[in-house]
Coordinates of C-alpha atoms in Angstrom, one line a residue:
M843 CA -38.4 -9.9 -23.9
D844 CA -37.4 -7.4 -21.1
T845 CA -34.4 -6.3 -22.7
K846 CA -36.4 -5.0 -25.6
I847 CA -39.3 -3.4 -23.7
L848 CA -36.7 -1.4 -21.6
E849 CA -34.8 -0.4 -24.5
D850 CA -38.5 0.8 -26.6
I851 CA -38.9 2.8 -23.9
V852 CA -35.8 4.4 -23.3
H853 CA -35.5 4.9 -26.9
L854 CA -39.1 7.0 -26.8
L855 CA -38.3 9.3 -24.0
Q856 CA -34.8 10.0 -25.6
D857 CA -37.0 11.7 -29.1
V858 CA -38.9 13.6 -26.9
Q859 CA -37.0 14.7 -23.6
W860 CA -38.1 18.3 -25.2
L861 CA -41.5 17.2 -23.9
Y862 CA -40.9 16.5 -20.4
N863 CA -37.2 17.5 -19.4
F864 CA -37.9 20.9 -17.5
P865 CA -40.1 22.3 -14.9
V866 CA -43.5 23.4 -16.0
T867 CA -42.6 27.1 -14.3
Q868 CA -39.8 27.3 -17.4
I869 CA -42.1 26.3 -20.1
F870 CA -41.2 29.8 -21.8
T871 CA -38.0 30.4 -20.2
R872 CA -36.4 27.1 -21.7
N873 CA -38.2 27.5 -25.0
V874 CA -40.3 24.4 -24.6
I875 CA -42.9 25.4 -27.4
Y876 CA -40.3 26.0 -30.1
Q877 CA -38.9 22.6 -29.5
M878 CA -42.0 20.8 -30.4
P879 CA -42.1 19.9 -34.2
G880 CA -43.5 22.6 -36.0
D881 CA -45.8 20.4 -38.4
W882 CA -47.2 19.2 -34.3
R883 CA -47.8 22.9 -33.3
E884 CA -49.8 23.2 -36.4
A885 CA -52.2 20.7 -35.6
L886 CA -52.7 21.0 -32.2
T887 CA -53.0 24.7 -32.1
E888 CA -57.0 25.7 -31.4
L889 CA -58.3 22.3 -31.0
P890 CA -61.7 21.2 -30.5
I891 CA -62.1 20.3 -27.5
D892 CA -63.3 16.4 -27.7
E893 CA -59.9 16.0 -29.9
L894 CA -57.9 17.7 -27.4
N895 CA -59.3 15.7 -24.6
L896 CA -58.4 11.9 -26.3
I897 CA -54.6 12.8 -26.1
P898 CA -54.2 11.5 -23.2
Q899 CA -56.0 8.6 -24.4
C900 CA -52.9 8.5 -27.4
K901 CA -56.0 8.5 -29.7
S902 CA -54.8 10.8 -32.9
Q903 CA -56.2 12.3 -36.1
D904 CA -56.1 11.3 -39.4
Y905 CA -55.3 15.0 -40.2
W906 CA -52.5 15.1 -37.7
P907 CA -48.2 14.5 -38.6
T908 CA -47.7 10.9 -39.1
S909 CA -45.1 11.1 -36.5
L910 CA -47.6 12.8 -33.9
Q911 CA -49.8 9.6 -34.6
S912 CA -47.0 7.4 -34.1
F913 CA -45.7 9.0 -30.8
L914 CA -49.5 8.2 -29.5
E915 CA -49.4 5.0 -30.9
R916 CA -45.7 4.2 -29.3
C917 CA -46.9 5.6 -25.6
K918 CA -50.1 3.3 -25.6
R919 CA -48.3 0.5 -26.6
L920 CA -45.5 0.6 -23.8
S921 CA -47.5 2.6 -21.2
L922 CA -48.3 0.9 -18.4
Q923 CA -51.6 -0.3 -18.5
Q924 CA -50.9 -2.6 -22.0
L925 CA -48.1 -3.7 -20.4
V926 CA -49.9 -5.0 -17.5
L927 CA -52.4 -6.3 -19.6
H928 CA -50.2 -8.1 -22.2
Q929 CA -46.4 -8.8 -20.9
Y930 CA -46.2 -8.6 -17.0
G931 CA -49.5 -9.6 -15.6
P932 CA -50.4 -12.8 -13.6
S933 CA -50.4 -16.0 -15.4
T934 CA -52.7 -18.7 -15.3
A935 CA -50.4 -20.0 -13.0
A936 CA -49.4 -17.5 -10.6
L937 CA -51.8 -15.9 -7.8
T938 CA -54.2 -13.1 -8.7
H939 CA -57.6 -11.8 -7.4
T940 CA -61.0 -11.6 -8.8
S941 CA -62.0 -8.2 -9.8
H942 CA -64.3 -7.5 -7.3
T943 CA -63.9 -5.7 -4.1
L944 CA -65.2 -7.1 -0.6
Q945 CA -67.4 -5.1 1.3
L946 CA -66.4 -3.0 4.2
P947 CA -68.4 -3.5 7.8
Q948 CA -69.7 0.2 8.4
E949 CA -67.6 0.5 11.5
F950 CA -64.1 -0.2 9.9
S951 CA -65.3 2.4 6.9
R952 CA -66.5 4.9 9.2
G953 CA -63.5 7.7 8.7
M954 CA -62.6 7.0 5.4
S955 CA -62.9 9.3 2.4
L956 CA -64.4 7.5 -0.9
K957 CA -60.4 6.8 -2.6
K958 CA -59.7 5.3 0.6
R959 CA -62.2 2.7 0.7
H960 CA -62.0 1.9 -2.6
E961 CA -58.0 1.3 -2.2
V962 CA -59.3 -0.6 1.1
S963 CA -61.6 -3.1 -0.1
A964 CA -59.2 -3.8 -3.3
L965 CA -56.5 -4.4 -1.5
L966 CA -57.8 -6.4 1.1
S967 CA -59.1 -8.4 -1.9
L968 CA -56.0 -9.3 -3.3
M969 CA -54.5 -10.1 0.2
K970 CA -57.1 -12.8 1.0
N971 CA -55.8 -14.3 -2.1
L972 CA -52.1 -14.0 -1.3
S973 CA -52.2 -15.0 2.2
E974 CA -54.4 -18.2 1.1
S975 CA -51.5 -19.0 -1.2
T976 CA -49.1 -18.3 0.3
Q977 CA -50.3 -20.1 3.9
S978 CA -49.1 -16.5 5.2
S979 CA -50.9 -15.2 8.2
H980 CA -49.2 -12.2 9.5
V981 CA -48.5 -8.7 7.3
L982 CA -45.7 -6.4 7.9
D983 CA -47.4 -3.3 6.9
V984 CA -44.9 -0.3 6.1
G985 CA -46.1 3.2 5.8
S986 CA -49.7 2.1 7.8
G987 CA -50.6 5.8 8.2
I988 CA -53.6 5.4 10.6
G989 CA -53.8 1.1 10.5
Y990 CA -57.2 1.5 7.9
I991 CA -56.3 -2.0 6.0
D992 CA -54.1 -3.3 9.0
S993 CA -57.9 -3.3 11.4
L994 CA -59.7 -5.2 8.2
L995 CA -56.8 -7.4 7.8
H996 CA -56.9 -8.7 10.9
H997 CA -60.7 -8.3 11.7
S998 CA -62.2 -10.0 8.0
L999 CA -58.8 -12.4 7.0
K1000 CA -57.7 -13.2 10.9
L1001 CA -54.4 -12.1 9.7
T1002 CA -52.0 -11.0 12.5
V1003 CA -50.5 -7.2 11.7
F1004 CA -47.7 -4.8 12.6
G1005 CA -48.5 -1.4 11.2
A1006 CA -44.7 0.4 10.9
E1007 CA -44.9 4.1 10.3
S1008 CA -42.8 7.1 10.7
E1009 CA -45.0 9.4 11.9
D1010 CA -45.9 9.4 15.8
K1011 CA -49.5 11.4 15.4
N1012 CA -49.9 8.4 13.1
V1013 CA -49.1 5.8 15.4
R1014 CA -50.8 6.8 18.2
S1015 CA -54.0 7.5 16.1
A1016 CA -53.5 4.0 14.6
N1017 CA -53.4 2.2 18.0
N1018 CA -56.5 4.5 19.7
R1019 CA -58.5 3.3 16.4
H1020 CA -57.6 -0.6 17.0
Q1021 CA -58.6 -0.5 20.6
Q1022 CA -61.6 1.8 19.7
L1023 CA -62.3 -1.1 17.0
S1024 CA -61.3 -4.1 18.8
G1025 CA -60.7 -3.5 22.4
K1026 CA -57.8 -5.1 23.8
C1027 CA -57.0 -7.4 21.2
E1028 CA -52.8 -7.5 20.2
G1029 CA -53.8 -9.2 16.7
V1030 CA -53.0 -5.5 15.3
R1031 CA -49.6 -3.5 16.7
H1032 CA -48.7 -0.3 15.3
F1033 CA -44.9 1.3 16.2
T1034 CA -43.1 4.4 15.3
W1035 CA -40.0 2.8 13.1
T1036 CA -38.3 6.0 10.3
L1037 CA -36.8 3.1 7.4
A1038 CA -33.4 4.1 6.2
D1039 CA -31.3 2.6 3.3
D1040 CA -28.9 0.8 4.9
E1041 CA -27.9 -2.6 6.3
V1042 CA -29.1 -1.1 10.1
T1043 CA -32.9 -1.5 8.7
I1044 CA -32.4 -4.4 6.9
E1045 CA -30.9 -6.1 10.6
K1046 CA -34.3 -4.6 12.3
A1047 CA -36.5 -5.9 9.4
K1048 CA -35.2 -9.6 10.3
Q1049 CA -35.9 -9.3 13.9
V1050 CA -39.8 -7.4 13.1
I1051 CA -40.4 -9.8 11.2
L1052 CA -39.5 -12.8 13.1
E1053 CA -41.1 -11.4 16.2
L1054 CA -44.0 -10.9 13.7
I1055 CA -44.3 -14.4 12.9
H1056 CA -43.8 -16.2 15.9
L1057 CA -46.1 -13.8 18.3
N1058 CA -47.7 -15.0 21.1
E1059 CA -51.5 -13.5 20.6
N1060 CA -54.4 -13.9 22.5
C1061 CA -57.2 -12.6 19.9
T1062 CA -59.5 -11.4 22.4
C1063 CA -61.5 -9.8 19.4
Q1064 CA -61.8 -13.2 17.7
H1065 CA -61.3 -16.1 20.5
K1066 CA -58.8 -17.6 18.8
K1067 CA -55.4 -18.4 19.4
S1068 CA -53.0 -18.0 17.1
C1069 CA -49.3 -19.6 16.9
S1070 CA -47.4 -20.6 20.3
L1071 CA -44.2 -18.5 20.7
S1072 CA -41.3 -21.1 21.2
S1073 CA -40.1 -22.1 24.5
N1074 CA -36.4 -21.5 23.4
A1075 CA -36.8 -17.7 22.1
S1076 CA -36.3 -16.0 25.6
E1077 CA -34.8 -12.5 24.8
N1078 CA -37.0 -9.2 24.5
L1079 CA -36.8 -7.5 21.0
L1080 CA -34.9 -4.3 21.8
M1081 CA -34.8 -1.7 19.0
T1082 CA -33.6 1.7 18.4
V1083 CA -36.3 4.0 17.0
D1084 CA -34.9 7.4 14.9
N1085 CA -31.8 7.2 17.7
E1086 CA -33.9 7.1 20.6
P1087 CA -33.5 4.6 23.6
E1088 CA -34.4 1.5 22.8
T1089 CA -38.0 0.8 22.7
E1090 CA -39.7 -1.7 22.2
V1091 CA -40.9 -2.3 18.4
S1092 CA -44.4 -2.6 19.2
S1093 CA -45.1 0.3 20.9
I1094 CA -46.8 -1.7 23.8
N1095 CA -45.5 -1.6 27.3
R1096 CA -42.8 -3.3 28.5
D1097 CA -45.1 -6.0 29.9
N1098 CA -46.6 -7.2 26.8
A1099 CA -43.4 -7.0 24.6
E1100 CA -43.1 -10.4 23.0
T1101 CA -39.6 -12.2 22.2
V1102 CA -37.0 -12.5 19.6
V1103 CA -37.2 -16.2 17.9
P1104 CA -33.9 -17.9 16.5
A1105 CA -34.2 -18.1 13.0
D1106 CA -33.1 -22.0 13.5
V1107 CA -36.4 -22.6 15.3
C1108 CA -39.0 -21.0 12.6
Q1109 CA -41.8 -23.2 12.0
P1110 CA -41.9 -24.4 8.0
H1111 CA -45.2 -22.4 6.9
S1112 CA -44.4 -19.4 9.6
S1113 CA -44.4 -16.9 6.9
A1114 CA -45.3 -12.7 6.6
I1115 CA -46.4 -11.0 3.7
L1116 CA -44.7 -7.5 3.2
L1117 CA -47.4 -4.7 2.9
G1118 CA -46.5 -1.5 1.1
L1119 CA -49.5 0.9 0.2
H1120 CA -48.1 4.0 -1.7
A1121 CA -44.5 3.4 -0.5
C1122 CA -42.7 6.6 -1.3
A1123 CA -39.4 7.2 -3.4
D1124 CA -36.8 5.3 -2.0
L1125 CA -39.1 3.4 0.4
S1126 CA -39.6 0.8 -2.6
P1127 CA -36.5 0.1 -3.2
V1128 CA -36.0 -0.8 0.5
M1129 CA -38.8 -2.8 0.7
I1130 CA -37.6 -5.0 -2.2
K1131 CA -34.1 -5.2 -0.6
I1132 CA -35.9 -6.3 2.7
F1133 CA -37.7 -8.8 0.7
K1134 CA -34.7 -10.2 -0.7
E1135 CA -32.6 -10.0 2.9
C1136 CA -35.5 -11.7 5.0
P1137 CA -36.7 -15.4 4.1
Q1138 CA -39.4 -15.5 5.8
V1139 CA -41.0 -12.9 4.0
S1140 CA -43.3 -15.4 1.6
S1141 CA -44.6 -12.3 -0.6
L1142 CA -44.0 -9.0 -1.2
V1143 CA -47.4 -6.4 -2.2
L1144 CA -45.6 -2.9 -3.4
L1145 CA -48.0 0.5 -4.6
S1146 CA -45.3 3.1 -5.2
C1147 CA -45.5 6.2 -5.9
C1148 CA -43.4 9.7 -5.5
Y1149 CA -40.5 8.5 -8.0
H1150 CA -39.9 12.0 -8.2
K1151 CA -38.2 12.1 -4.8
I1152 CA -36.0 8.8 -5.1
H1153 CA -32.8 10.1 -4.2
P1154 CA -30.2 11.4 -6.3
A1155 CA -26.9 9.6 -6.0
N1156 CA -24.4 12.3 -5.0
I1157 CA -26.0 14.5 -2.3
P1158 CA -25.9 13.0 1.2
K1159 CA -29.3 10.5 2.0
N1160 CA -31.5 11.3 4.7
S1161 CA -32.8 8.8 6.1
L1162 CA -36.7 8.2 4.4
G1163 CA -38.8 9.1 6.8
N1164 CA -38.6 12.6 6.7
E1165 CA -39.5 13.4 3.3
S1166 CA -43.5 12.6 4.3
N1167 CA -42.5 8.9 2.2
Y1168 CA -45.5 7.6 3.2
C1169 CA -48.2 9.8 1.6
D1170 CA -51.3 9.1 -0.2
G1171 CA -50.1 9.0 -3.7
S1172 CA -52.3 11.8 -5.1
D1173 CA -50.2 14.6 -6.7
P1174 CA -53.0 16.1 -9.1
Y1175 CA -51.4 17.5 -12.2
M1176 CA -55.0 18.5 -13.3
K1177 CA -57.1 19.9 -10.2
V1178 CA -57.6 23.3 -11.3
E1179 CA -57.6 24.8 -8.2
T1180 CA -53.9 22.9 -7.2
S1181 CA -52.4 23.2 -10.2
F1182 CA -51.0 26.7 -9.3
E1183 CA -49.1 25.1 -6.3
K1184 CA -47.9 22.4 -7.9
V1185 CA -46.1 24.4 -10.3
C1186 CA -44.6 26.8 -7.9
C1187 CA -41.2 28.2 -7.1
D1188 CA -40.4 25.4 -3.6
T1189 CA -40.6 22.5 -5.7
T1190 CA -38.9 23.1 -8.6
E1191 CA -36.3 25.3 -6.8
R1192 CA -35.2 21.6 -5.5
E1193 CA -36.1 20.1 -8.8
G1194 CA -33.9 22.5 -10.6
S1195 CA -30.7 22.1 -8.5
I1196 CA -30.5 18.7 -9.4
A1197 CA -32.1 18.4 -12.7
N1198 CA -28.2 17.6 -14.6
E1199 CA -27.7 14.6 -11.9
V1200 CA -26.6 11.7 -13.8
S1201 CA -28.0 9.0 -11.7
F1202 CA -30.2 8.4 -8.5
V1203 CA -29.7 6.0 -5.6
N1204 CA -31.9 3.5 -6.3
F1205 CA -32.8 4.0 -9.9
P1206 CA -32.4 2.5 -12.2
M1207 CA -31.9 -1.2 -10.1
S1208 CA -31.6 -3.4 -12.9
A1209 CA -28.7 -4.5 -14.5
A1210 CA -30.3 -4.3 -17.3
L1211 CA -31.7 -0.9 -17.8
R1212 CA -28.4 0.4 -15.7
N1213 CA -26.5 -1.0 -18.8
M1214 CA -28.7 0.3 -21.7
L1215 CA -28.8 3.8 -20.5
N1216 CA -25.0 3.7 -20.7
Q1217 CA -25.0 2.3 -24.0
N1218 CA -27.5 5.0 -24.6
D1219 CA -25.8 7.7 -22.9
F1220 CA -28.9 8.3 -21.5
N1221 CA -29.7 9.5 -18.3
M1222 CA -33.7 10.3 -16.2
S1223 CA -34.0 13.5 -15.3
V1224 CA -36.1 14.5 -12.0
F1225 CA -38.4 15.9 -14.2
G1226 CA -38.8 12.7 -16.0
L1227 CA -39.5 10.7 -12.6
R1228 CA -41.4 13.6 -11.4
L1229 CA -43.6 13.0 -14.5
A1230 CA -44.0 9.1 -13.8
A1231 CA -45.7 10.2 -10.6
Q1232 CA -48.4 12.4 -11.8
E1233 CA -52.1 11.8 -12.4
S1234 CA -53.1 9.5 -14.9
G1235 CA -54.9 11.6 -18.0
L1236 CA -58.1 9.4 -17.2
R1237 CA -60.0 12.3 -15.9
W1238 CA -59.0 14.4 -19.1
R1239 CA -62.1 13.1 -20.7
Q1240 CA -64.9 15.0 -18.5
Q1241 CA -62.5 18.0 -18.7
T1242 CA -64.6 21.4 -19.6
S1243 CA -63.6 23.8 -21.5
E1244 CA -63.4 25.8 -18.1
D1245 CA -61.2 23.7 -16.7
H1246 CA -58.8 24.1 -19.5
E1247 CA -59.1 27.8 -19.8
N1248 CA -58.0 27.5 -15.7
H1249 CA -55.2 25.2 -15.9
K1250 CA -53.8 27.2 -19.1
K1251 CA -53.8 30.4 -16.8
N1252 CA -52.1 28.6 -14.0
V1253 CA -49.3 27.7 -16.2
A1254 CA -48.8 30.7 -18.3
Y1255 CA -48.9 33.2 -15.4
R1256 CA -46.7 31.3 -13.8
G1257 CA -44.5 31.0 -16.8
L1258 CA -44.4 34.5 -17.1
L1259 CA -43.6 35.1 -13.4
E1260 CA -40.8 32.8 -13.9
V1261 CA -39.1 35.0 -16.7
F1262 CA -39.9 38.7 -14.6
C1263 CA -37.6 36.6 -12.1
I1264 CA -34.9 35.3 -14.4
R1265 CA -34.7 38.7 -16.5
E1266 CA -34.7 40.9 -13.0
G1267 CA -32.0 38.3 -11.0
F1268 CA -34.9 37.3 -8.3
T1269 CA -35.7 34.0 -7.0
L1270 CA -39.4 33.6 -5.1
R1271 CA -40.0 31.9 -1.6
K1272 CA -44.2 31.3 -0.8
L1273 CA -45.6 33.4 2.4
R1274 CA -47.9 30.1 2.7
R1275 CA -48.7 26.9 1.8
R1276 CA -51.7 28.3 -1.1
C1277 CA -50.3 32.1 -2.5
V1278 CA -52.7 32.0 -5.1
R1279 CA -55.7 30.9 -5.4
K1280 CA -58.3 30.0 -8.5
S1281 CA -60.6 32.7 -7.7
Q1282 CA -58.5 35.1 -7.1
F1283 CA -57.3 35.2 -10.5
E1284 CA -59.7 35.9 -13.1
G1285 CA -57.4 37.7 -15.2
F1286 CA -53.9 38.7 -15.2
S1287 CA -54.5 41.4 -13.0
D1288 CA -55.4 39.9 -10.2
Y1289 CA -53.1 37.1 -10.7
I1290 CA -50.3 40.2 -10.4
K1291 CA -51.7 41.8 -7.3
N1292 CA -52.3 38.4 -5.1
V1293 CA -48.5 37.4 -6.3
T1294 CA -47.0 40.4 -5.3
M1295 CA -48.7 40.4 -2.2
N1296 CA -47.7 36.5 -1.1
Y1297 CA -44.6 36.1 -1.9
E1298 CA -40.9 37.0 -1.3
F1299 CA -38.9 38.1 -4.0
I1300 CA -35.1 37.6 -3.1
S1301 CA -32.3 39.4 -5.1
S1302 CA -29.4 37.8 -5.7
D1303 CA -27.5 39.3 -2.8
G1304 CA -29.9 37.3 -0.4
A1305 CA -32.0 40.9 0.6
V1306 CA -35.7 40.2 1.3
H1307 CA -38.8 42.2 -0.2
I1308 CA -42.0 41.7 0.5
A1309 CA -45.2 43.4 -0.9
R1310 CA -46.6 46.1 0.5
G1311 CA -47.9 49.3 -1.2
N1312 CA -48.1 50.5 -5.1
E1313 CA -46.6 54.5 -3.9
K1314 CA -42.1 55.3 -5.0
N1315 CA -40.4 56.7 -2.3
V1316 CA -42.2 55.0 0.3
P1317 CA -39.9 53.4 3.2
L1318 CA -37.8 50.7 2.4
E1319 CA -40.2 48.8 4.9
D1320 CA -43.0 49.1 3.0
T1321 CA -41.4 48.4 -0.7
I1322 CA -42.2 45.3 -2.6
L1323 CA -38.6 44.9 -3.8
S1324 CA -35.8 46.6 -4.2
F1325 CA -32.2 45.4 -5.4
Q1326 CA -29.3 46.9 -6.1
R1327 CA -28.0 46.2 -10.1
G1328 CA -24.4 45.1 -10.7
E1329 CA -22.4 42.4 -12.3
S1330 CA -24.0 39.7 -9.4
N1331 CA -27.0 40.2 -11.5
K1332 CA -26.3 39.4 -14.6
I1333 CA -28.5 36.9 -16.0
N1334 CA -27.0 33.5 -17.4
Y1335 CA -29.7 32.4 -19.9
D1336 CA -30.1 28.2 -20.7
E1337 CA -28.7 27.1 -23.7
N1338 CA -32.5 26.3 -25.0
T1339 CA -33.6 29.9 -23.9
F1340 CA -36.1 31.5 -25.8
K1341 CA -34.4 32.8 -28.8
S1342 CA -36.3 36.0 -28.7
M1343 CA -36.1 36.9 -25.0
D1344 CA -34.9 40.4 -24.3
S1345 CA -31.8 40.0 -21.7
T1346 CA -32.8 43.5 -20.7
S1347 CA -35.2 44.4 -18.3
C1348 CA -39.0 44.9 -19.4
Q1349 CA -39.1 48.2 -18.0
D1350 CA -35.8 51.0 -17.2
H1351 CA -34.8 50.2 -13.7
N1352 CA -35.3 53.0 -10.7
I1353 CA -31.6 52.8 -9.8
S1354 CA -29.4 56.0 -9.4
A1355 CA -26.3 56.9 -11.2
T1356 CA -24.6 56.0 -7.8
G1357 CA -25.9 53.4 -7.7
E1358 CA -28.3 54.0 -4.5
V1359 CA -31.1 51.7 -3.9
L1360 CA -34.6 53.5 -5.0
N1361 CA -37.8 51.6 -4.6
I1362 CA -39.8 49.4 -6.9
T1363 CA -43.3 49.3 -6.2
Q1364 CA -46.1 46.8 -7.5
D1365 CA -46.8 49.5 -10.3
Y1366 CA -43.3 49.0 -11.9
I1367 CA -44.5 44.4 -11.4
K1368 CA -47.6 45.2 -12.8
N1369 CA -45.7 47.4 -15.7
A1370 CA -42.9 44.5 -16.2
L1371 CA -45.4 41.5 -16.1
D1372 CA -48.0 42.8 -18.8
K1373 CA -45.2 43.8 -21.3
C1374 CA -43.8 39.5 -20.3
Y1375 CA -47.7 38.8 -21.1
E1376 CA -48.1 40.5 -24.1
E1377 CA -44.6 38.8 -25.6
F1378 CA -45.6 35.2 -25.0
Q1379 CA -49.6 35.2 -25.0
H1380 CA -49.5 33.9 -28.7
L1381 CA -48.2 30.4 -27.0
F1382 CA -50.9 30.3 -24.8
P1383 CA -53.0 28.2 -27.3
L1384 CA -50.0 25.0 -27.0
I1385 CA -50.3 24.6 -23.2
E1386 CA -53.0 22.3 -22.9
P1387 CA -51.9 20.4 -25.7
I1388 CA -48.5 20.1 -24.2
T1389 CA -50.1 19.2 -21.4
G1390 CA -52.0 16.6 -23.4
L1391 CA -48.9 14.6 -24.7
Q1392 CA -47.5 14.9 -21.3
L1393 CA -50.2 12.7 -19.8
A1394 CA -50.0 10.6 -22.9
L1395 CA -46.5 10.0 -22.0
Q1396 CA -46.9 9.6 -18.2
P1397 CA -47.7 5.8 -17.8
V1398 CA -44.5 5.3 -19.8
M1399 CA -42.5 6.5 -17.5
E1400 CA -44.1 4.6 -14.9
A1401 CA -43.9 1.8 -16.5
L1402 CA -40.1 2.3 -17.1
V1403 CA -39.7 2.6 -13.0
Y1404 CA -41.9 -0.7 -12.5
V1405 CA -40.4 -3.1 -15.5
D1406 CA -36.7 -1.9 -14.0
R1407 CA -37.7 -2.9 -10.5
L1408 CA -39.4 -5.9 -12.3
V1409 CA -36.5 -7.1 -13.9
Y1410 CA -34.1 -6.5 -10.7
L1411 CA -35.8 -9.2 -8.9
K1412 CA -35.6 -12.0 -12.5
E1413 CA -32.3 -10.9 -12.2
S1414 CA -32.1 -11.2 -8.3
G1415 CA -33.2 -14.8 -9.2
Y1416 CA -37.1 -14.8 -8.6
T1417 CA -39.7 -16.2 -11.2
N1418 CA -43.1 -15.3 -9.4
V1419 CA -43.2 -11.6 -10.3
W1420 CA -45.6 -9.6 -12.0
L1421 CA -47.6 -6.7 -11.9
E1422 CA -50.9 -6.3 -11.1
K1423 CA -53.9 -3.8 -11.6
V1424 CA -55.5 -3.6 -8.0
F1425 CA -57.1 0.0 -8.0
D1426 CA -59.7 2.2 -10.8
A1427 CA -56.7 4.8 -11.8
E1428 CA -59.5 7.2 -12.0
V1429 CA -60.2 6.8 -8.0
S1430 CA -56.7 6.3 -6.7
P1431 CA -53.5 7.5 -9.7
R1432 CA -51.0 4.5 -8.4
S1433 CA -53.0 1.6 -9.1
V1434 CA -50.7 -0.8 -10.3
A1435 CA -48.7 -3.3 -7.7
L1436 CA -45.4 -4.8 -7.8
I1437 CA -45.9 -8.6 -6.6
V1438 CA -43.2 -11.4 -5.7
V1439 CA -43.9 -14.6 -4.2
R1440 CA -41.0 -16.5 -2.7

């Protein structure tokens, strides 16, 4: 059954590579819309909003082409939600938690967003049943942030918790927060640890877990003594964190440091749960490897995110903490106020540079999927993994016409800017985090003005130009951009580049016969972009239907990642492994946990 599901997903993704295998900034330059089947284009143009909003739910219309209806049926059957419900959910013999969430004490929920309260409450219920079933009274929380869940695991469930976090400032905040809530109680400890995908991390994890499950803890907030430390254990546990001098793992003063417990003195029921909430990119596979190599870990609860940040195989790896791997899991594809930022250059340039990579370090993990991809001569791209990490399409049910119009503008206008840059030989670099806000482009002219004032335009020779004014023949430092046309400025188009795209500029260049660089003004950019607008505006009505189709495919992409990891654990000899819906996907998009019990 596992092989059949993986095979069906791979075949579906092969059939619709045109739908996801591109950066959204290049929707026009890669001829994406004209790669859509013609009868799909005809059916999806000018859809009523009630029909448009149902596409991510895989709801088709009777008048749509049979092939389009079949695509949506396959998406629904192979979605992560359906597989959790019908294939990989907890069996009656496996541990599962009830659907209710636990009430959070007011003092412990202070400062939490609604999303975080929902996550902590639901996860607390799961951890309660898991700790009771496995008789585990300890938790190693990897990517603990500022310790919201950790304080409640200790306060409500009486569990002893170590929280590992890559950001020093988060560790300080977590320890301060715990002290405010529980005084000097050492039932929760947070420390800085940046995990890497190597043997050193595995060995450190073994030491941390051994210390955790044999912690000599006097819980002053509960007035209850936990298991005592074995008298045979005498060495202070020292760890090298981020290549700094050796420091105690718990970031507590040396006087409070605990000791290493040799494996041969471990008590039969001493075990820990390994928890990863929003474990980003390669951190999730690393945690799976830690589970395999540490017999004192009774179980693993893993909610993953940011699959597109999994490292390509032939690019040198950095430590996992360098790319904000402990994120909150929210990557809203549809939020109008942020969607432009999601399609801006900084991310897509990085993705574009590795789009044709044939493999990733930790994907696929299972031999079954790896063999299947080889047999089908198919490789997942970073764009596919990025789609897997997007927000689900559930919120589209409430999208208004204004919401769709704003998102269409975001994608279309940025796509036109990409056309201009490719034709002229420029790349873009943002000057600030939010360069163009929704309120700043009611129309295309407003958009152009804000872009030219908030981006650097970098020519092929590396020269950087910033928008300043509109007048010609002004000093170079006041020009918007300038360049010298030469052989290096010739454009090499992708094979899928829009067939009707003219390889010449939208307007004659202001270059003298001697090759002297002349100033190019905001008027020049406006005229060039206006011409691009006229050329592509007839394609704008299909942007939202394409987005809807991508959102229908998103849970299939995510299912491929999860099923691959589940099958990998089965191949490694673990039978008590399943997928479980933990959160409401409308509140927290990364809502499914991979759970394995030793």
